[in-house]
GROMACS .gro file of N, CA and C in nm:
model
  189
    1MET      N    1   0.063  -0.306   0.631
    1MET     CA    2   0.191  -0.188   0.636
    1MET      C    3   0.181  -0.159   0.725
    2CYS      N    4   0.327  -0.121   0.698
    2CYS     CA    5   0.380  -0.092   0.881
    2CYS      C    6   0.519  -0.033   0.864
    3THR      N    7   0.526   0.099   0.986
    3THR     CA    8   0.636   0.143   0.973
    3THR      C    9   0.799   0.079   1.022
    4VAL      N   10   0.736   0.002   1.141
    4VAL     CA   11   0.817  -0.048   1.244
    4VAL      C   12   0.787  -0.269   1.138
    5VAL      N   13   0.863  -0.280   1.106
    5VAL     CA   14   0.858  -0.404   1.085
    5VAL      C   15   0.912  -0.453   1.186
    6PRO      N   16   1.053  -0.449   1.317
    6PRO     CA   17   0.997  -0.533   1.398
    6PRO      C   18   0.881  -0.536   1.492
    7ILE      N   19   0.819  -0.471   1.523
    7ILE     CA   20   0.703  -0.469   1.614
    7ILE      C   21   0.598  -0.591   1.502
    8SER      N   22   0.587  -0.599   1.404
    8SER     CA   23   0.444  -0.662   1.334
    8SER      C   24   0.539  -0.800   1.335
    9LEU      N   25   0.660  -0.829   1.310
    9LEU     CA   26   0.672  -0.975   1.352
    9LEU      C   27   0.684  -1.015   1.474
   10THR      N   28   0.673  -0.957   1.544
   10THR     CA   29   0.652  -0.999   1.720
   10THR      C   30   0.550  -1.000   1.702
   11VAL      N   31   0.471  -0.909   1.709
   11VAL     CA   32   0.244  -0.936   1.715
   11VAL      C   33   0.268  -1.069   1.606
   12GLY      N   34   0.325  -1.121   1.502
   12GLY     CA   35   0.283  -1.260   1.471
   12GLY      C   36   0.227  -1.231   1.323
   13ALA      N   37   0.228  -1.064   1.221
   13ALA     CA   38   0.174  -1.076   1.113
   13ALA      C   39   0.215  -1.164   1.024
   14ASN      N   40   0.155  -1.185   0.920
   14ASN     CA   41   0.214  -1.304   0.834
   14ASN      C   42   0.235  -1.209   0.714
   15ARG      N   43   0.205  -1.105   0.664
   15ARG     CA   44   0.190  -1.012   0.576
   15ARG      C   45   0.258  -0.890   0.609
   16ILE      N   46   0.405  -0.855   0.587
   16ILE     CA   47   0.441  -0.725   0.624
   16ILE      C   48   0.516  -0.647   0.537
   17ILE      N   49   0.433  -0.521   0.473
   17ILE     CA   50   0.514  -0.394   0.378
   17ILE      C   51   0.530  -0.326   0.402
   18PRO      N   52   0.625  -0.329   0.472
   18PRO     CA   53   0.765  -0.155   0.545
   18PRO      C   54   0.691  -0.026   0.426
   19THR      N   55   0.650   0.067   0.549
   19THR     CA   56   0.614   0.207   0.482
   19THR      C   57   0.732   0.307   0.477
   20ILE      N   58   0.730   0.439   0.457
   20ILE     CA   59   0.755   0.487   0.506
   20ILE      C   60   0.833   0.591   0.621
   21ALA      N   61   0.741   0.639   0.675
   21ALA     CA   62   0.797   0.658   0.801
   21ALA      C   63   0.686   0.723   0.939
   22ILE      N   64   0.688   0.681   1.041
   22ILE     CA   65   0.583   0.658   1.137
   22ILE      C   66   0.485   0.812   1.146
   23PRO      N   67   0.546   0.946   1.121
   23PRO     CA   68   0.468   0.994   1.095
   23PRO      C   69   0.398   1.016   0.974
   24HIS      N   70   0.415   0.934   0.856
   24HIS     CA   71   0.404   0.974   0.737
   24HIS      C   72   0.371   0.833   0.686
   25PRO      N   73   0.267   0.682   0.708
   25PRO     CA   74   0.366   0.566   0.721
   25PRO      C   75   0.283   0.584   0.552
   26LEU      N   76   0.240   0.642   0.472
   26LEU     CA   77   0.180   0.636   0.339
   26LEU      C   78   0.224   0.751   0.232
   27GLY      N   79   0.338   0.837   0.249
   27GLY     CA   80   0.332   0.968   0.210
   27GLY      C   81   0.476   1.010   0.237
   28ASN      N   82   0.481   1.099   0.193
   28ASN     CA   83   0.641   1.172   0.241
   28ASN      C   84   0.596   1.320   0.162
   29PRO      N   85   0.582   1.381   0.290
   29PRO     CA   86   0.559   1.545   0.277
   29PRO      C   87   0.653   1.626   0.174
   30THR      N   88   0.782   1.564   0.181
   30THR     CA   89   0.866   1.640   0.087
   30THR      C   90   0.925   1.625  -0.008
   31LEU      N   91   0.803   1.532  -0.088
   31LEU     CA   92   0.783   1.461  -0.235
   31LEU      C   93   0.681   1.643  -0.223
   32ASP      N   94   0.658   1.651  -0.440
   32ASP     CA   95   0.579   1.762  -0.522
   32ASP      C   96   0.467   1.660  -0.493
   33ALA      N   97   0.323   1.645  -0.560
   33ALA     CA   98   0.244   1.608  -0.517
   33ALA      C   99   0.244   1.516  -0.665
   34LYS      N  100   0.288   1.518  -0.755
   34LYS     CA  101   0.271   1.389  -0.882
   34LYS      C  102   0.396   1.243  -0.779
   35ASP      N  103   0.482   1.247  -0.748
   35ASP     CA  104   0.592   1.214  -0.690
   35ASP      C  105   0.510   1.130  -0.556
   36GLU      N  106   0.451   1.184  -0.471
   36GLU     CA  107   0.407   1.153  -0.408
   36GLU      C  108   0.278   1.044  -0.390
   37TYR      N  109   0.172   1.076  -0.524
   37TYR     CA  110   0.102   0.982  -0.588
   37TYR      C  111   0.183   0.848  -0.596
   38GLU      N  112   0.277   0.895  -0.661
   38GLU     CA  113   0.349   0.789  -0.785
   38GLU      C  114   0.444   0.656  -0.584
   39LEU      N  115   0.456   0.706  -0.509
   39LEU     CA  116   0.468   0.647  -0.452
   39LEU      C  117   0.381   0.576  -0.346
   40ARG      N  118   0.271   0.665  -0.340
   40ARG     CA  119   0.134   0.548  -0.255
   40ARG      C  120   0.087   0.453  -0.353
   41TYR      N  121   0.115   0.513  -0.528
   41TYR     CA  122   0.036   0.360  -0.587
   41TYR      C  123   0.112   0.268  -0.576
   42HIS      N  124   0.274   0.266  -0.580
   42HIS     CA  125   0.347   0.169  -0.539
   42HIS      C  126   0.313   0.087  -0.437
   43LEU      N  127   0.309   0.173  -0.310
   43LEU     CA  128   0.247   0.093  -0.155
   43LEU      C  129   0.094  -0.003  -0.176
   44VAL      N  130   0.048   0.040  -0.212
   44VAL     CA  131  -0.083  -0.012  -0.272
   44VAL      C  132  -0.058  -0.125  -0.334
   45GLU      N  133   0.042  -0.129  -0.430
   45GLU     CA  134   0.087  -0.179  -0.543
   45GLU      C  135   0.083  -0.347  -0.454
   46LYS      N  136   0.195  -0.278  -0.397
   46LYS     CA  137   0.284  -0.383  -0.328
   46LYS      C  138   0.181  -0.485  -0.193
   47ALA      N  139   0.110  -0.381  -0.133
   47ALA     CA  140   0.011  -0.434  -0.018
   47ALA      C  141  -0.095  -0.541  -0.119
   48LEU      N  142  -0.132  -0.515  -0.237
   48LEU     CA  143  -0.216  -0.568  -0.318
   48LEU      C  144  -0.185  -0.711  -0.321
   49LYS      N  145  -0.058  -0.685  -0.414
   49LYS     CA  146   0.032  -0.815  -0.443
   49LYS      C  147   0.082  -0.891  -0.290
   50ALA      N  148   0.081  -0.878  -0.190
   50ALA     CA  149   0.123  -0.942  -0.068
   50ALA      C  150   0.016  -1.024  -0.009
   51LEU      N  151  -0.179  -0.937  -0.052
   51LEU     CA  152  -0.268  -0.981  -0.017
   51LEU      C  153  -0.265  -1.121  -0.116
   52SER      N  154  -0.220  -1.176  -0.234
   52SER     CA  155  -0.306  -1.233  -0.326
   52SER      C  156  -0.166  -1.305  -0.384
   53THR      N  157  -0.083  -1.293  -0.266
   53THR     CA  158   0.047  -1.414  -0.262
   53THR      C  159   0.023  -1.501  -0.113
   54GLU      N  160   0.000  -1.629  -0.175
   54GLU     CA  161   0.040  -1.750  -0.038
   54GLU      C  162   0.119  -1.699   0.039
   55VAL      N  163   0.115  -1.739   0.198
   55VAL     CA  164   0.270  -1.724   0.225
   55VAL      C  165   0.257  -1.815   0.341
   56GLU      N  166   0.390  -1.869   0.435
   56GLU     CA  167   0.350  -1.982   0.507
   56GLU      C  168   0.438  -1.913   0.625
   57GLY      N  169   0.405  -1.876   0.741
   57GLY     CA  170   0.470  -1.818   0.864
   57GLY      C  171   0.468  -1.660   0.777
   58GLN      N  172   0.573  -1.579   0.828
   58GLN     CA  173   0.589  -1.443   0.787
   58GLN      C  174   0.652  -1.407   0.710
   59LYS      N  175   0.571  -1.286   0.608
   59LYS     CA  176   0.735  -1.312   0.517
   59LYS      C  177   0.708  -1.116   0.560
   60VAL      N  178   0.792  -1.045   0.479
   60VAL     CA  179   0.805  -0.913   0.487
   60VAL      C  180   0.800  -0.922   0.297
   61PHE      N  181   0.749  -0.813   0.268
   61PHE     CA  182   0.717  -0.788   0.105
   61PHE      C  183   0.829  -0.664   0.078
   62GLU      N  184   0.981  -0.673   0.127
   62GLU     CA  185   1.070  -0.611   0.004
   62GLU      C  186   1.019  -0.548  -0.091
   63ASP      N  187   1.090  -0.436  -0.151
   63ASP     CA  188   1.104  -0.459  -0.299
   63ASP      C  189   1.210  -0.523  -0.363
   0.00000   0.00000   0.00000
């Protein structure tokens, strides 16, 4: 999970999940608590799916 995908690609990460922003990679302080929870839940679901997906080379898991 990262906020700057090009850096992850440069260092050779094989599973890359883009997140929100550098100061808040797994959240958004402008959202209310319920919406932020849903956002975080979705990101973790995406990360778990990425971990269970076979990849060759590098793959960016977009929505």
